[in-house]
mmCIF file of N, CA and C in Angstrom:
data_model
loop_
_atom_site.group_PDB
_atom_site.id
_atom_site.type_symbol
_atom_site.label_atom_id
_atom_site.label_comp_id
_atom_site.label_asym_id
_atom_site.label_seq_id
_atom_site.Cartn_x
_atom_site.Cartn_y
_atom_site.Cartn_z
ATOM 1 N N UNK A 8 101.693 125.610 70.559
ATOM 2 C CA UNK A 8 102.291 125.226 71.825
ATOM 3 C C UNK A 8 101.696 123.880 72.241
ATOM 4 N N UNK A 9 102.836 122.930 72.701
ATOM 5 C CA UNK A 9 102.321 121.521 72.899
ATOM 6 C C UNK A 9 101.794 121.775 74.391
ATOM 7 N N UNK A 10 100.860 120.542 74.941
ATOM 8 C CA UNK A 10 100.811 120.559 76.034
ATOM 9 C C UNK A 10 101.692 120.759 77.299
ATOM 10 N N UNK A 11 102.884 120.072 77.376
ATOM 11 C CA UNK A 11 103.832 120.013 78.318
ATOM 12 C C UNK A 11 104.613 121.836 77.927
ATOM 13 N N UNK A 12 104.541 121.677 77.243
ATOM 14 C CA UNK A 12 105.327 123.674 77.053
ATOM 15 C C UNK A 12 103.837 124.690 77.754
ATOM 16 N N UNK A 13 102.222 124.416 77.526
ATOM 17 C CA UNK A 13 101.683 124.968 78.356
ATOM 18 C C UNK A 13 101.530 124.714 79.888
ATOM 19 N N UNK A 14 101.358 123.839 80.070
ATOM 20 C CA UNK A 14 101.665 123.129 81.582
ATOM 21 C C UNK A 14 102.696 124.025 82.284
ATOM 22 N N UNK A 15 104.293 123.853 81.282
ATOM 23 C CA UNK A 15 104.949 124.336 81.926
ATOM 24 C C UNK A 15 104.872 126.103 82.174
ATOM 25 N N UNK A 16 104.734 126.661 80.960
ATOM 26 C CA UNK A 16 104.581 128.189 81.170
ATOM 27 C C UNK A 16 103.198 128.855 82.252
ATOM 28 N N UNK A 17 102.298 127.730 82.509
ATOM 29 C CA UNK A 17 101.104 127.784 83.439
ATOM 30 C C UNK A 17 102.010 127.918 84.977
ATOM 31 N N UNK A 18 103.036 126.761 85.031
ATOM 32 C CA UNK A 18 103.525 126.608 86.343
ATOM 33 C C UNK A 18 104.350 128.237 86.645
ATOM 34 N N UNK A 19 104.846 127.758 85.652
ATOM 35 C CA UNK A 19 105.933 129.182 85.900
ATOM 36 C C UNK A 19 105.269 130.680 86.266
ATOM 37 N N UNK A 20 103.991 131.181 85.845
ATOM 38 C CA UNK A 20 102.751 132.322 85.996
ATOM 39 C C UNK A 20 102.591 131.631 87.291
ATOM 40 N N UNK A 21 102.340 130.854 87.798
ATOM 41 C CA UNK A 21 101.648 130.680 88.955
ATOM 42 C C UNK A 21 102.548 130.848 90.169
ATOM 43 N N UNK A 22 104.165 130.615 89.371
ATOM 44 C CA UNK A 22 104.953 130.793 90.676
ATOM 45 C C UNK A 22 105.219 132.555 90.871
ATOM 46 N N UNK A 23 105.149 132.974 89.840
ATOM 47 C CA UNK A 23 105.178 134.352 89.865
ATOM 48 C C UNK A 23 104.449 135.166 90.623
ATOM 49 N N UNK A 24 103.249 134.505 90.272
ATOM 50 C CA UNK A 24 101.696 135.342 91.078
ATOM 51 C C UNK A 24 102.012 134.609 92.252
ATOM 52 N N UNK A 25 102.458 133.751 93.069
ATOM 53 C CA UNK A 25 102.409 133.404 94.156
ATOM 54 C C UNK A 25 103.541 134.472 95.070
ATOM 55 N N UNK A 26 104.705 134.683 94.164
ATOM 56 C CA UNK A 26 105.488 135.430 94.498
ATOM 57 C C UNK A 26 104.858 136.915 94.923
ATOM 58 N N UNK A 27 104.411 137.883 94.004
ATOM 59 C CA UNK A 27 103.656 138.824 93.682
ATOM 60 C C UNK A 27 102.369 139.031 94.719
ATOM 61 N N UNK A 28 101.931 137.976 95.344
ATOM 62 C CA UNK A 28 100.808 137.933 96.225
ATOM 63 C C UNK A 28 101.124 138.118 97.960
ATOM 64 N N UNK A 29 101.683 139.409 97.627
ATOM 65 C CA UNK A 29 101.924 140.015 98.826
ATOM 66 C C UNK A 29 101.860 141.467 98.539
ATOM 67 N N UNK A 30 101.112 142.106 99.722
ATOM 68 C CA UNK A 30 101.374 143.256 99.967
ATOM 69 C C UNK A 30 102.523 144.484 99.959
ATOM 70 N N UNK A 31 102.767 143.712 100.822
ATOM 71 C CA UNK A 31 104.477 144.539 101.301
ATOM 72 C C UNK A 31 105.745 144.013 100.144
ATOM 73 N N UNK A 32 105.764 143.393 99.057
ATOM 74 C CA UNK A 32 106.275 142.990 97.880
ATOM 75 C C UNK A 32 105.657 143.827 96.854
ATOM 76 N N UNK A 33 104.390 144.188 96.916
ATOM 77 C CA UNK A 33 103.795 144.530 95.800
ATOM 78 C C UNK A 33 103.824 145.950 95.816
ATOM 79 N N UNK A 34 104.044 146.531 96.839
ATOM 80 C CA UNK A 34 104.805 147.828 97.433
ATOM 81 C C UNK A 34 105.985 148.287 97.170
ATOM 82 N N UNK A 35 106.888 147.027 97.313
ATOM 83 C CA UNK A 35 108.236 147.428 96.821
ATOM 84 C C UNK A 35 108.191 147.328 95.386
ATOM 85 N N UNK A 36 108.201 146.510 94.666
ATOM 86 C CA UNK A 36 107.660 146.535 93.390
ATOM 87 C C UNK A 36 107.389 147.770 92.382
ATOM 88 N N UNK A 37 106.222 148.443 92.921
ATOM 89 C CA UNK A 37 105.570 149.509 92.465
ATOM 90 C C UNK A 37 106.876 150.390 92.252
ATOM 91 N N UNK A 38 107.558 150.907 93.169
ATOM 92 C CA UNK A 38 108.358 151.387 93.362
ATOM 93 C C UNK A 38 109.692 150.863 92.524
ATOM 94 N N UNK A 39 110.185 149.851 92.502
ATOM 95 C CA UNK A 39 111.000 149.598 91.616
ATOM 96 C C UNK A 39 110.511 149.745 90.011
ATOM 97 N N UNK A 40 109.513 149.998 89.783
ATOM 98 C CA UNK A 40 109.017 150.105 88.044
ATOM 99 C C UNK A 40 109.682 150.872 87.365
ATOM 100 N N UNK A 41 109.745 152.022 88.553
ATOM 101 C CA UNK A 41 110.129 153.351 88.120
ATOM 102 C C UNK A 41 111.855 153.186 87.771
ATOM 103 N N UNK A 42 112.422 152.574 88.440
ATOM 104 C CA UNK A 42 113.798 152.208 88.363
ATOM 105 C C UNK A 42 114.745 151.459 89.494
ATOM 106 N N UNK A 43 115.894 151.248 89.665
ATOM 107 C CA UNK A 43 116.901 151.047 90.697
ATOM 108 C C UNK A 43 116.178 152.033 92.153
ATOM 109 N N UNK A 44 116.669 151.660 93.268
ATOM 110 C CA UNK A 44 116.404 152.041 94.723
ATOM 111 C C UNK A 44 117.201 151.386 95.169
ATOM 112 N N UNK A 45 117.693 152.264 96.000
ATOM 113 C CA UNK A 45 118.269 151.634 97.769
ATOM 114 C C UNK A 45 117.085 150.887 98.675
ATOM 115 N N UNK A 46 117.498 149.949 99.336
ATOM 116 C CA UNK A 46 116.824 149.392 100.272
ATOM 117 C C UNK A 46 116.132 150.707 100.882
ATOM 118 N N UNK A 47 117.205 151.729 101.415
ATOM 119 C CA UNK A 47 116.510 152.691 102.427
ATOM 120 C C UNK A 47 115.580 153.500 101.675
ATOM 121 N N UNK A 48 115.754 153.839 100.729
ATOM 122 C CA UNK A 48 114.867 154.313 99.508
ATOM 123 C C UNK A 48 113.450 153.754 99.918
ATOM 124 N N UNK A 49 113.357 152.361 99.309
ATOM 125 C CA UNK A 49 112.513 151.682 99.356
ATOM 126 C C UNK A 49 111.257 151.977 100.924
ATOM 127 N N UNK A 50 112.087 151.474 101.936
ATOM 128 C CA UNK A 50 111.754 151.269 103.204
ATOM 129 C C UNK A 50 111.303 152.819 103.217
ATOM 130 N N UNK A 51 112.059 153.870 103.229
ATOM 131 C CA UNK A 51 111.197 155.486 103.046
ATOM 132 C C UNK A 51 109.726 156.078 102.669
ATOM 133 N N UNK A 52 110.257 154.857 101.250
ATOM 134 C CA UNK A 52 109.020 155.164 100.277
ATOM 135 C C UNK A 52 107.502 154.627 100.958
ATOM 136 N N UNK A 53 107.704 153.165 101.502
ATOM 137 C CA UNK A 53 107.086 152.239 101.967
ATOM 138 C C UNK A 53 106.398 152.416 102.854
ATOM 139 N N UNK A 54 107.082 153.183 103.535
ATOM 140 C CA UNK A 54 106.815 152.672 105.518
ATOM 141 C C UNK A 54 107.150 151.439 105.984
ATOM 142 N N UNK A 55 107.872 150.869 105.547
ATOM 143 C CA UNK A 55 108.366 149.438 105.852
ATOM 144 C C UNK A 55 109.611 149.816 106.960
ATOM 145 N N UNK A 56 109.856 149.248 107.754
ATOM 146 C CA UNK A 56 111.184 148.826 108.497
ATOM 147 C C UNK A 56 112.269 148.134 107.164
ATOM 148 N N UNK A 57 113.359 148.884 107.540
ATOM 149 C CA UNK A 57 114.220 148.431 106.325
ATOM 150 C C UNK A 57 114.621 146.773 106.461
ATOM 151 N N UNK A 58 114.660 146.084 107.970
ATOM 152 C CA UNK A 58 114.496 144.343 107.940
ATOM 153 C C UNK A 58 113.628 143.842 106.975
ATOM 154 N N UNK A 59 112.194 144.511 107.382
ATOM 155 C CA UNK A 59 111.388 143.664 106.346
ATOM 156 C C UNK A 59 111.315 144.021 105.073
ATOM 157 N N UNK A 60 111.943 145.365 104.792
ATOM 158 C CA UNK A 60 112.183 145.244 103.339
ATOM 159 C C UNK A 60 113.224 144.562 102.955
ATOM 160 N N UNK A 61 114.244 144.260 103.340
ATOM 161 C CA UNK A 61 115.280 143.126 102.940
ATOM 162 C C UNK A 61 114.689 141.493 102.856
ATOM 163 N N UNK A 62 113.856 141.530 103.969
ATOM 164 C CA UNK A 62 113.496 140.303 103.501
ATOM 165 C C UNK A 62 112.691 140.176 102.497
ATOM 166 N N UNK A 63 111.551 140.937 102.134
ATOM 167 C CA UNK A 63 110.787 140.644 100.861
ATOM 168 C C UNK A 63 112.031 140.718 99.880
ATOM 169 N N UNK A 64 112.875 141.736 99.930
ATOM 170 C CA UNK A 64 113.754 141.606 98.796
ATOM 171 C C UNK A 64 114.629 140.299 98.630
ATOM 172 N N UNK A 65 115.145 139.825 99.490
ATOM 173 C CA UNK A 65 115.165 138.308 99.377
ATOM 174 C C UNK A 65 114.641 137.577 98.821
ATOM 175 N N UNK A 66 113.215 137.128 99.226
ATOM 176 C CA UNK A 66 112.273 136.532 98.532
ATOM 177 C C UNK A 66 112.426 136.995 96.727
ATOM 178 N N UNK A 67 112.545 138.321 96.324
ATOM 179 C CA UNK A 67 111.942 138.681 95.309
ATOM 180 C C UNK A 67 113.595 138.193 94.146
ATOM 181 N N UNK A 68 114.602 138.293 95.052
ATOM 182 C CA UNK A 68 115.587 137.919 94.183
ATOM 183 C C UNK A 68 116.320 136.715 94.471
ATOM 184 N N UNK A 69 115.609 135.559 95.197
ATOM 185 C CA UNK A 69 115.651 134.110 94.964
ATOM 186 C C UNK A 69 114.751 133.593 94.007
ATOM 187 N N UNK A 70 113.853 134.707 93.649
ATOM 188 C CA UNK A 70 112.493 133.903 92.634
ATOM 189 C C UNK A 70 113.106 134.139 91.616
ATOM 190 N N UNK A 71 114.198 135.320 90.869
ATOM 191 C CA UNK A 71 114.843 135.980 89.889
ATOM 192 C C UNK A 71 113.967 137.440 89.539
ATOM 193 N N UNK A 72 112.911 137.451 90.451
ATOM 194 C CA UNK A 72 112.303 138.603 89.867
ATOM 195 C C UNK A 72 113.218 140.382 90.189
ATOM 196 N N UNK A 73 114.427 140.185 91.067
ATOM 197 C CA UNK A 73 114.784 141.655 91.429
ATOM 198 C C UNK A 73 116.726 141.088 91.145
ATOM 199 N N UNK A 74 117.316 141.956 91.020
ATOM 200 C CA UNK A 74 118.541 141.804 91.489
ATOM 201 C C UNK A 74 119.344 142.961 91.959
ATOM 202 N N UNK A 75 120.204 142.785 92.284
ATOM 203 C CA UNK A 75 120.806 143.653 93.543
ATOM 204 C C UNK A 75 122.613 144.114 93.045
ATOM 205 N N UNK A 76 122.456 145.786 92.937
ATOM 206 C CA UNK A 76 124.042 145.695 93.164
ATOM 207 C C UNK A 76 124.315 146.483 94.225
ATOM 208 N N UNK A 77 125.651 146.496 94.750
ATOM 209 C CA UNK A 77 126.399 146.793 95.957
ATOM 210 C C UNK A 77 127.340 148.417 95.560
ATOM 211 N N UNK A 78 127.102 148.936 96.084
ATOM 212 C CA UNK A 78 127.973 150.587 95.613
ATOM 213 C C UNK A 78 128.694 150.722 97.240
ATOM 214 N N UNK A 79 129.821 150.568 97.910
ATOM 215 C CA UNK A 79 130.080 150.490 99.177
ATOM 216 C C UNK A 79 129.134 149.852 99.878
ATOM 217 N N UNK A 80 128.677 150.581 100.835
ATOM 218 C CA UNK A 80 127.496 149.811 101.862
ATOM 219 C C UNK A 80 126.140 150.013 101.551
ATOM 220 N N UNK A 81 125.676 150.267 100.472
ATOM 221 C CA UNK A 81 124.315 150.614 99.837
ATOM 222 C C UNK A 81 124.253 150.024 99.240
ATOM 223 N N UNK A 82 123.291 148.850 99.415
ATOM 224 C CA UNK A 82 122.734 148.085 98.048
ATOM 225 C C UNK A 82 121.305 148.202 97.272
ATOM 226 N N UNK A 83 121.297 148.274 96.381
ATOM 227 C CA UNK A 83 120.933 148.895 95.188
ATOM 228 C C UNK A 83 120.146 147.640 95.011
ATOM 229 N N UNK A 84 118.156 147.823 94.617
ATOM 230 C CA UNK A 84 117.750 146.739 93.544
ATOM 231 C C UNK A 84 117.337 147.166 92.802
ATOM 232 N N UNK A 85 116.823 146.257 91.473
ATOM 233 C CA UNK A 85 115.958 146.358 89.789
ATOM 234 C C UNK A 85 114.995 145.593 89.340
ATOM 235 N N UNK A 86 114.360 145.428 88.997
ATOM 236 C CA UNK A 86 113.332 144.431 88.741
ATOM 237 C C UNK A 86 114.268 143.817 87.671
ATOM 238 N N UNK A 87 114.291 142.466 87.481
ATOM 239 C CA UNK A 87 115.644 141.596 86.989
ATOM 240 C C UNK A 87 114.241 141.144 85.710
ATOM 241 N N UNK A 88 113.614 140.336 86.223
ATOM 242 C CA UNK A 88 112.414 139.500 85.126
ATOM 243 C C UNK A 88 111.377 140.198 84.625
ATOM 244 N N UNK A 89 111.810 139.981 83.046
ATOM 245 C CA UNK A 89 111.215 140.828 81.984
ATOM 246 C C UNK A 89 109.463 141.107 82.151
ATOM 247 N N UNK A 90 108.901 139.502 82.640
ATOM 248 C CA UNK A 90 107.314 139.700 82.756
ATOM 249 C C UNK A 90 107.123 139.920 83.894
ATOM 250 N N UNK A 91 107.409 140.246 85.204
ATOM 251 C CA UNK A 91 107.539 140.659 86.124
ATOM 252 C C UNK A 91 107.346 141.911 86.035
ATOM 253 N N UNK A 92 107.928 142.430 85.179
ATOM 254 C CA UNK A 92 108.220 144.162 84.838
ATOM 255 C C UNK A 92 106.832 144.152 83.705
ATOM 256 N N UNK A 93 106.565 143.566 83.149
ATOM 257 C CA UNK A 93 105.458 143.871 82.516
ATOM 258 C C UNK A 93 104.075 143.796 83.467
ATOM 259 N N UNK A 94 103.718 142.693 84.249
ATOM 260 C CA UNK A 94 102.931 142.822 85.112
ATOM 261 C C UNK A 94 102.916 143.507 86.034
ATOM 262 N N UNK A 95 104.044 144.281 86.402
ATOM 263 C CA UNK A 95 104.289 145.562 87.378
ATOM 264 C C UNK A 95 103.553 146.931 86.825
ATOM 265 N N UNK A 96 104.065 146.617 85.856
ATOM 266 C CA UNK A 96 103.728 147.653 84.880
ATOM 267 C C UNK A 96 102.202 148.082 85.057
ATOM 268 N N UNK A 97 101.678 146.852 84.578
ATOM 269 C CA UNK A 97 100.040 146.758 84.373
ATOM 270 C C UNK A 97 99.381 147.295 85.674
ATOM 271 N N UNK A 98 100.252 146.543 86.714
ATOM 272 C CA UNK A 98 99.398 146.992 88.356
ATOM 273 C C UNK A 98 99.855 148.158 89.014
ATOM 274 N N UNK A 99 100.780 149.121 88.076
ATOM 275 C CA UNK A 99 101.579 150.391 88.306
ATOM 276 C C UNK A 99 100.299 151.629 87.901
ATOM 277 N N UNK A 100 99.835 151.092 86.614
ATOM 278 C CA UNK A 100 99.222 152.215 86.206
ATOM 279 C C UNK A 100 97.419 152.011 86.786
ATOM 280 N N UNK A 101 97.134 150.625 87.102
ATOM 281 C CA UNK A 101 95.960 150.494 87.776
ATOM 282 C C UNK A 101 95.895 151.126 89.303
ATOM 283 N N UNK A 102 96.872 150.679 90.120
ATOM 284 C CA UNK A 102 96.847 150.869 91.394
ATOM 285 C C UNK A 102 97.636 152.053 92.015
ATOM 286 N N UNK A 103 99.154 151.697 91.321
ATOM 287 C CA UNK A 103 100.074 152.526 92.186
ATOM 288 C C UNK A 103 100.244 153.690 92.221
ATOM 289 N N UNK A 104 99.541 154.553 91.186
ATOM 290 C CA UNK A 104 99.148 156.160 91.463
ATOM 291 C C UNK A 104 98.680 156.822 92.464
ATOM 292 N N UNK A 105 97.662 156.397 92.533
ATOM 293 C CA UNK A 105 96.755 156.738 94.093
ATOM 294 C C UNK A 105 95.326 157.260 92.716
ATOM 295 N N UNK A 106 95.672 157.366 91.411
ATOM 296 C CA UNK A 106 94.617 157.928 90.225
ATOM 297 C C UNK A 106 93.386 157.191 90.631
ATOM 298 N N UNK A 107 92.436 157.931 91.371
ATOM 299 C CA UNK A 107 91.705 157.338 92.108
ATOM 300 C C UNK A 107 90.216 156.705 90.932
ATOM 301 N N UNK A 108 90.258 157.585 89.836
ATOM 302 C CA UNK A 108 89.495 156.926 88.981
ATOM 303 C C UNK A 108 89.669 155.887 87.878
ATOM 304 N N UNK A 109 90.707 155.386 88.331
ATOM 305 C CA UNK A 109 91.425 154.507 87.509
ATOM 306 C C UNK A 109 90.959 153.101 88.669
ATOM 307 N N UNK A 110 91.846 153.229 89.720
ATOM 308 C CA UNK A 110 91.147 152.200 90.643
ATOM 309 C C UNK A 110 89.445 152.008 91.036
ATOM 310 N N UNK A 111 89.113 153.075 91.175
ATOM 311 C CA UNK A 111 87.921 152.717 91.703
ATOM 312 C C UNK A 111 86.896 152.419 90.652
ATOM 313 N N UNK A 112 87.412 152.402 89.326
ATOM 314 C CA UNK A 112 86.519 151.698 88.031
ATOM 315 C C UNK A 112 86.604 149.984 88.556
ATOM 316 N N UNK A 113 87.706 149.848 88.948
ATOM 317 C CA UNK A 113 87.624 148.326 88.720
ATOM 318 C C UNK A 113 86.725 147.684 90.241
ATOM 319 N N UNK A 114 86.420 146.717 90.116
ATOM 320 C CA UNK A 114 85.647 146.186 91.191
ATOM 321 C C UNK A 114 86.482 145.142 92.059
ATOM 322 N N UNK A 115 86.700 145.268 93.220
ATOM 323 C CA UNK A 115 86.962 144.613 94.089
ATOM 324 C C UNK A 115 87.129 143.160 93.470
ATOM 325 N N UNK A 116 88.360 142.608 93.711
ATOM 326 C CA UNK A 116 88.813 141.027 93.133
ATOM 327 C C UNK A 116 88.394 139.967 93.736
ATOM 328 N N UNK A 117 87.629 140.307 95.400
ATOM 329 C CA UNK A 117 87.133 139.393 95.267
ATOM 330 C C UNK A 117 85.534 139.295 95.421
ATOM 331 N N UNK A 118 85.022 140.399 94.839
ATOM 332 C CA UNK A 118 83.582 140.306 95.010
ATOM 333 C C UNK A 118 83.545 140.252 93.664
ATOM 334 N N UNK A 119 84.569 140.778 92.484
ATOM 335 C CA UNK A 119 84.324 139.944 90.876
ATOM 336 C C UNK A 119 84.430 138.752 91.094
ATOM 337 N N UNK A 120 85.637 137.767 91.595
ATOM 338 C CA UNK A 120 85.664 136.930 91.694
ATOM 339 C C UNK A 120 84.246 135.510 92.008
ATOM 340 N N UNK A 121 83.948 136.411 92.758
ATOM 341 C CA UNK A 121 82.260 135.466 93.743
ATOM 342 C C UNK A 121 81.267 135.319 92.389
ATOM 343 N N UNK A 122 81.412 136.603 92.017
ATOM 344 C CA UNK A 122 80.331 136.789 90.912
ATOM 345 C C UNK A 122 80.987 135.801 89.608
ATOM 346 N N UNK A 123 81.827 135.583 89.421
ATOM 347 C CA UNK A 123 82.235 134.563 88.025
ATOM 348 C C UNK A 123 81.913 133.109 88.226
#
């Protein structure tokens, strides 16, 4: 890989994780791993107000990471981007269980962080 092809695939991870660096996204997310959801689904699952779950979902399918179909007045999302779904994946089986010995092996990101 030449420089300008890493540069670029660097930019592109970074817009992802910028995307991804939310809470209330990373919530809905979790939840989409598993498959398709209704907004109200979602917002159920969440505790979210179904507004602000539309808007993260916005966000998530202007970046290309979700897309959306329409069945009458229920719209339906998916996780659309392939590494999206792989990094979901990864933070599905770390976090989104509640598998409490799975999380609590790892150390706080940003007190590893301090320490590197």
């Amino acid at each position: 890989m030449n420089i300008q092809e890493f540069e670029y695939n660097a930019e592109r991870a970074a817009d992802l994780l910028k995307v991804l660096a939310s809470r209330p996204r990373l919530m809905v997310l979790c939840y989409l791993t598993g498959g398709e959801r209704s907004v109200g689904e979602i917002a159920a699952l969440t505790g979210l107000r179904m507004a602000s779950v539309s808007q993260h979902l916005a966000v998530l399918r202007s970046e290309g990471v979700v897309e959306r179909r329409r069945a009458g007045t229920t719209v339906h999302y998916r996780l659309r981007d392939p590494v999206a779904h792989e990094v979901m994946a990864v933070l599905e089986r770390a976090y989104c269980h509640g598998d409490t010995r799975t999380s609590a092996a790892l150390p706080p990101v940003r007190a590893a962080a301090s320490q590197g």
